[in-house]
Coordinates of C-alpha atoms and ligand atoms in Angstrom, one line a residue:
M1 CA 34.8 54.0 87.9
S2 CA 31.9 56.3 87.4
D3 CA 32.5 58.5 84.4
Q4 CA 28.9 57.7 83.3
P5 CA 26.1 60.2 83.9
P6 CA 23.9 59.5 87.0
V7 CA 20.9 57.3 86.3
D8 CA 18.3 60.0 86.8
S9 CA 19.8 62.3 84.2
R10 CA 17.5 63.9 81.6
E11 CA 18.9 61.4 79.0
S12 CA 17.9 58.3 80.9
R13 CA 14.4 59.7 81.5
A14 CA 14.0 60.2 77.7
Q15 CA 15.2 56.6 77.2
L16 CA 12.7 55.3 79.7
R17 CA 10.0 57.1 77.9
T18 CA 11.0 55.7 74.5
M19 CA 11.1 52.2 76.0
L20 CA 7.7 52.5 77.6
L21 CA 6.2 54.0 74.4
I22 CA 7.5 51.1 72.3
G23 CA 6.3 48.7 75.0
A24 CA 2.8 50.3 75.0
V25 CA 2.5 50.2 71.2
A26 CA 3.7 46.5 71.1
S27 CA 1.3 45.6 73.9
V28 CA -1.7 47.0 72.0
L29 CA -0.6 45.1 68.9
G30 CA 0.0 42.0 71.0
V31 CA -3.5 42.1 72.5
V32 CA -5.2 42.7 69.2
L33 CA -3.3 39.8 67.7
A34 CA -4.1 37.5 70.6
L35 CA -7.8 38.4 70.5
L36 CA -7.9 37.8 66.7
I37 CA -6.7 34.2 67.1
D38 CA -9.5 31.6 67.1
W39 CA -8.3 29.6 70.1
F40 CA -11.2 27.2 70.7
P41 CA -13.6 25.0 68.7
V42 CA -17.2 25.9 68.3
P43 CA -18.8 26.2 71.7
A44 CA -21.5 23.7 72.5
S45 CA -22.3 24.3 76.2
T46 CA -23.5 27.2 78.3
Q47 CA -20.2 27.0 80.2
A48 CA -18.3 27.9 77.1
G49 CA -19.4 31.6 77.0
P50 CA -18.0 32.6 80.4
I51 CA -14.9 30.5 79.9
D52 CA -14.1 32.1 76.6
T53 CA -14.6 35.6 78.1
L54 CA -12.3 34.6 81.0
W55 CA -9.7 33.5 78.5
D56 CA -10.0 36.9 76.6
V57 CA -9.6 38.8 79.9
L58 CA -6.5 36.7 80.8
L59 CA -5.0 37.5 77.4
I60 CA -5.7 41.2 77.8
A61 CA -4.1 41.1 81.3
S62 CA -1.1 39.0 80.5
V63 CA -0.1 39.8 76.9
P64 CA 1.0 43.4 77.9
V65 CA 3.0 42.1 80.8
F66 CA 4.9 39.7 78.5
V67 CA 5.3 42.2 75.7
L68 CA 6.4 45.0 78.0
V69 CA 9.1 42.9 79.7
E70 CA 10.3 41.6 76.3
T71 CA 10.4 45.1 74.9
I72 CA 12.5 46.4 77.8
V73 CA 14.9 43.5 77.6
L74 CA 15.4 43.9 73.9
Y75 CA 15.6 47.7 74.0
C76 CA 18.2 47.5 76.8
A77 CA 20.2 44.8 75.0
I78 CA 20.4 46.9 71.9
K79 CA 20.7 50.4 73.4
F80 CA 23.1 49.7 76.3
R81 CA 25.2 47.0 74.7
M82 CA 28.9 47.0 75.2
R83 CA 30.7 48.8 72.4
P84 CA 34.3 48.4 71.3
G85 CA 36.6 50.1 73.8
E86 CA 34.2 49.7 76.7
E87 CA 35.3 46.2 77.7
L88 CA 36.7 47.4 81.1
K89 CA 34.0 49.9 81.9
D90 CA 31.5 49.3 84.6
G91 CA 28.0 50.5 84.3
P92 CA 26.6 53.3 86.5
P93 CA 26.2 52.3 90.1
I94 CA 22.6 51.4 91.0
H95 CA 21.3 51.1 94.5
G96 CA 17.9 50.0 95.8
N97 CA 14.9 52.0 94.6
T98 CA 12.2 51.5 97.2
R99 CA 9.5 53.2 95.1
L100 CA 10.2 51.0 92.1
E101 CA 10.3 47.9 94.2
I102 CA 6.9 48.7 95.8
I103 CA 5.4 49.3 92.4
W104 CA 6.7 46.1 90.8
T105 CA 5.5 44.1 93.8
A106 CA 2.1 45.7 94.2
I107 CA 1.0 45.7 90.5
P108 CA 1.5 41.9 90.0
A109 CA -0.1 41.2 93.4
I110 CA -3.2 43.2 92.6
L111 CA -3.4 41.7 89.1
L112 CA -3.1 38.1 90.4
V113 CA -5.6 38.5 93.3
G114 CA -8.0 40.2 90.8
L115 CA -7.7 37.5 88.2
C116 CA -7.9 34.6 90.7
T117 CA -11.1 36.1 92.3
Y118 CA -12.6 36.5 88.8
A119 CA -11.7 32.9 87.8
Y120 CA -13.1 31.6 91.1
V121 CA -16.4 33.4 90.7
V122 CA -16.7 32.1 87.1
L123 CA -16.0 28.6 88.2
I124 CA -18.6 28.7 91.0
D125 CA -21.1 30.1 88.7
I126 CA -20.8 27.6 85.8
E127 CA -20.7 24.6 88.2
K128 CA -23.9 25.5 90.0
A129 CA -26.3 22.6 90.3
Q130 CA -29.4 23.0 88.1
A131 CA -32.9 21.6 88.1
N132 CA -33.7 18.5 85.9
T133 CA -30.0 17.5 85.7
M134 CA -29.3 14.3 83.8
D135 CA -26.7 11.9 85.3
V136 CA -24.0 10.2 83.2
R137 CA -21.3 8.0 84.5
V138 CA -18.1 8.1 82.5
V139 CA -15.5 5.4 82.9
G140 CA -12.1 5.6 81.5
E141 CA -9.7 2.7 80.9
Q142 CA -6.7 2.1 78.7
F143 CA -7.7 3.1 76.0
T144 CA -11.4 3.9 75.8
W145 CA -14.3 5.7 77.4
T146 CA -17.6 4.0 78.2
F147 CA -20.7 6.1 79.1
Y148 CA -23.4 4.8 81.4
Y149 CA -26.9 6.1 81.6
P150 CA -29.4 5.3 84.4
G151 CA -31.9 2.9 82.9
E152 CA -35.1 1.5 84.1
D153 CA -35.2 -0.8 87.2
G154 CA -31.7 0.4 88.3
E155 CA -29.9 -1.2 85.3
E156 CA -27.4 1.0 83.7
I157 CA -27.3 1.4 79.9
A158 CA -23.7 1.4 78.5
S159 CA -22.6 3.2 75.4
P160 CA -19.3 3.4 73.6
Q161 CA -20.2 6.9 72.4
L162 CA -21.5 9.9 74.4
Y163 CA -25.1 10.9 73.5
L164 CA -26.7 13.9 75.1
P165 CA -30.0 15.7 74.5
A166 CA -29.7 19.4 73.5
D167 CA -30.4 22.2 76.0
T168 CA -29.9 19.9 79.1
P169 CA -27.8 20.2 82.2
V170 CA -25.7 17.1 82.7
N171 CA -23.8 15.9 85.8
F172 CA -20.9 13.6 84.8
T173 CA -19.5 11.3 87.4
V174 CA -16.0 10.4 86.2
Q175 CA -14.2 7.2 87.1
S176 CA -11.2 5.2 86.0
K177 CA -10.5 1.5 86.0
D178 CA -6.7 1.7 85.8
V179 CA -4.6 4.8 85.6
I180 CA -5.3 8.6 85.5
H181 CA -7.2 9.7 82.4
D182 CA -8.8 13.1 81.8
F183 CA -12.3 13.5 80.4
W184 CA -12.4 16.4 78.0
V185 CA -14.9 17.6 75.4
P186 CA -13.2 20.7 74.0
A187 CA -16.5 22.1 72.6
F188 CA -17.9 22.0 76.2
R189 CA -14.7 23.7 77.5
M190 CA -14.9 21.6 80.8
K191 CA -12.5 18.9 81.7
I192 CA -11.6 16.8 84.7
D193 CA -9.3 14.0 85.7
A194 CA -10.6 10.4 85.9
V195 CA -8.8 9.1 89.0
P196 CA -8.7 5.4 90.1
G197 CA -10.5 4.9 93.3
I198 CA -12.5 8.2 93.5
D199 CA -15.4 9.8 91.7
T200 CA -14.8 13.2 90.2
H201 CA -17.6 15.4 88.9
L202 CA -18.2 17.7 86.0
R203 CA -21.2 19.8 85.1
V204 CA -22.0 20.7 81.5
T205 CA -25.2 22.2 80.1
T206 CA -25.7 21.5 76.4
T207 CA -27.1 24.3 74.2
E208 CA -29.3 24.3 71.2
R209 CA -26.2 23.5 69.1
M210 CA -26.5 19.9 67.9
G211 CA -23.9 17.8 66.2
E212 CA -20.9 15.6 66.8
F213 CA -18.0 16.9 69.1
P214 CA -14.8 15.1 69.9
V215 CA -14.3 13.5 73.3
V216 CA -10.6 13.2 74.1
C217 CA -8.4 12.0 76.9
A218 CA -6.2 14.9 78.1
E219 CA -3.9 13.0 80.4
L220 CA -1.0 10.9 79.1
C221 CA -2.1 7.4 80.1
G222 CA -0.1 5.0 78.1
L223 CA 0.9 3.9 74.6
G224 CA -2.7 4.2 73.3
H225 CA -3.4 7.6 74.9
S226 CA -3.7 9.3 71.5
T227 CA -6.3 6.8 70.4
M228 CA -8.5 7.5 73.4
R229 CA -10.9 9.6 71.3
Q230 CA -14.6 9.2 70.9
S231 CA -17.6 11.4 70.1
A232 CA -20.2 13.4 71.9
H233 CA -23.4 13.5 69.9
V234 CA -25.8 16.3 71.0
M235 CA -29.2 15.6 69.6
T236 CA -32.9 16.4 70.0
R237 CA -34.6 15.0 73.1
E238 CA -36.6 12.6 70.9
D239 CA -33.5 11.3 69.0
F240 CA -31.8 10.9 72.4
D241 CA -34.6 8.9 73.9
A242 CA -34.7 6.7 70.8
R243 CA -31.0 6.2 70.9
L244 CA -31.1 5.3 74.6
A245 CA -33.9 2.8 74.0
E246 CA -31.8 1.3 71.1
L247 CA -28.8 1.0 73.4
A248 CA -30.9 -0.5 76.2
E249 CA -31.9 -3.5 74.0
G250 CA -29.3 -3.3 71.2
P251 CA -26.3 -5.5 70.7
Q252 CA -24.1 -3.3 72.9
A253 CA -26.3 -3.6 76.0
G254 CA -24.8 -4.9 79.1
G255 CA -21.3 -5.3 77.9
G256 CA -19.8 -1.9 78.5
G257 CA -20.1 -1.3 74.8
G258 CA -18.6 -4.7 74.4
G259 CA -21.1 -6.0 71.9
E260 CA -21.9 -9.2 73.8
G261 CA -23.5 -11.5 71.4
E262 CA -22.8 -9.2 68.5
T263 CA -21.8 -11.4 65.6
D264 CA -21.8 -9.1 62.6
G265 CA -18.2 -8.7 61.5
E266 CA -18.4 -5.1 60.3
T267 CA -20.3 -3.9 63.4
L268 CA -17.7 -5.6 65.6
F269 CA -14.9 -4.0 63.6
T270 CA -16.2 -0.4 63.9
Q271 CA -17.9 -0.2 67.2
A272 CA -18.4 -3.2 69.4
A273 CA -15.0 -4.7 70.1
Q274 CA -13.6 -4.1 73.6
P275 CA -11.8 -2.2 74.8
T276 CA -11.4 -0.2 71.6
A277 CA -13.0 -0.7 68.3
C278 CA -10.6 -2.0 65.6
G279 CA -11.2 1.1 63.5
S280 CA -9.8 3.5 66.1
C281 CA -6.4 2.0 65.5
H282 CA -6.7 0.5 62.0
A283 CA -7.6 2.0 58.6
L284 CA -10.0 -0.1 56.6
A285 CA -11.7 1.5 53.6
D286 CA -14.7 -0.9 53.6
A287 CA -15.5 0.0 57.2
G288 CA -14.7 3.7 56.6
T289 CA -12.1 3.8 59.4
T290 CA -8.8 5.7 59.3
G291 CA -6.9 4.8 62.5
T292 CA -3.1 4.9 62.2
T293 CA -1.9 3.5 65.5
G294 CA -1.9 0.0 64.1
P295 CA -1.0 -1.3 60.6
D296 CA -3.1 -0.1 57.7
L297 CA -5.4 -3.2 57.1
D298 CA -6.1 -2.2 53.5
A299 CA -2.4 -2.7 52.8
V300 CA -1.8 -5.9 54.8
V301 CA -4.9 -8.0 55.3
G302 CA -4.6 -9.5 51.9
D303 CA -1.2 -11.1 52.9
F304 CA -2.8 -12.9 55.9
S305 CA -4.3 -16.4 55.7
E306 CA -7.5 -17.0 57.5
E307 CA -5.5 -18.7 60.3
E308 CA -3.0 -15.8 60.6
L309 CA -5.9 -13.3 60.8
R310 CA -7.4 -15.3 63.6
E311 CA -4.1 -15.4 65.5
A312 CA -3.6 -11.6 64.9
I313 CA -6.9 -10.9 66.6
V314 CA -6.8 -13.5 69.4
D315 CA -3.1 -13.1 70.3
P316 CA -1.7 -10.0 68.6
D317 CA 1.6 -10.1 70.3
A318 CA 2.5 -13.5 68.9
E319 CA 3.8 -11.7 65.8
V320 CA 4.0 -7.9 65.7
A321 CA 4.4 -6.0 62.4
E322 CA 7.7 -4.2 61.9
G323 CA 7.6 -0.6 63.2
F324 CA 4.8 -1.3 65.7
Q325 CA 4.9 -1.8 69.5
P326 CA 4.0 -5.1 71.1
G327 CA 1.5 -4.8 74.0
L328 CA -0.6 -2.1 72.4
M329 CA -3.3 -4.2 70.8
P330 CA -5.5 -6.0 73.3
R331 CA -5.8 -9.7 73.2
Y332 CA -9.3 -10.0 71.7
G333 CA -9.3 -13.7 72.4
D334 CA -9.9 -12.7 76.0
S335 CA -12.9 -10.5 75.4
L336 CA -14.6 -11.7 72.2
S337 CA -16.4 -15.0 71.9
E338 CA -15.1 -17.6 69.3
E339 CA -18.1 -16.8 67.2
Q340 CA -17.3 -13.1 67.2
V341 CA -13.7 -13.7 66.3
D342 CA -15.0 -15.9 63.4
A343 CA -17.2 -13.1 62.3
L344 CA -14.3 -10.6 62.3
V345 CA -12.1 -13.0 60.4
Q346 CA -14.9 -13.7 57.9
Y347 CA -15.4 -10.0 57.4
L348 CA -11.7 -9.3 56.8
M349 CA -11.6 -12.2 54.3
E350 CA -14.6 -10.8 52.5
V351 CA -13.3 -7.3 52.2
T352 CA -10.2 -8.7 50.5
G353 CA -12.4 -10.6 48.1
R354 CA -11.8 -14.1 49.5
Ligands
CUA1 CU1 -6.5 8.0 78.8 CU2 -4.9 9.4 77.9

């Protein structure tokens, strides 16, 4: 059987060295490449810094492991492959190697314990409660988020978009009305599940960076999951206070962003309709919306009579356009007043020049 040289011959040591050298060079290249990739959007919270550093450390620790293993596998597959005439040959006999087994158990164990400890310390640190924290309640439902701010005399102020003052610690209480969703603002780096029946919490401290950042749902929650996208607006304290005052008395007050009493067709179309604004699913040039989940209204609205438009809003499943799923568009006849439906129909008639 064994006309092969023993495994610890000089030749196999040389092969091991070559393999490790190739692995080391590939690891360095891999780490450099991984660190050069721009993984995350612009950071907009104080939590982002430590998390991005944690990510880089994880890359530095894990890329060499992956690259080294792959190098050894590839090297062995090429170098020690079966050649013609060797079909019946067995490889050299290998028995247990205690030292090797201790090494390959100890190194991953130390690596894992170290990384877990580091991640735990970072998590505790970035979730520390801070003075002057603002409370925001976030409620997820198929397929929208609604944000509630504590108002005066205990009344909450509802908003279909997330508004936050810059440079402020925020404590989010996250809830769900139906299935599991996941509240995520990538620019803040933090995310947490919205679970029916319980409150989950998430702390974020905004920075000086102001602007608009996407809010997304990160848990598959149904057909409209991909449309569950809104915006976080980080603004100056003055702008924020003004916005909140506007929301408190504005058309969207009280109705969970539902626009109770709102009767302007375009406003209804873009922001007030419950549970999701028309524009998050439908493209309409006049309203500046580009949703693609539902039919492109610029293309089809002209073909609808006033009565057909009304039916499509009130009872959308009565007739579903080819290529689209029934049950995805809410029955707005249940949530909008007759007046509001009229306003939407009028608006859609107007934009098509009727
Ligand atoms: Cu809500 Cu996905």
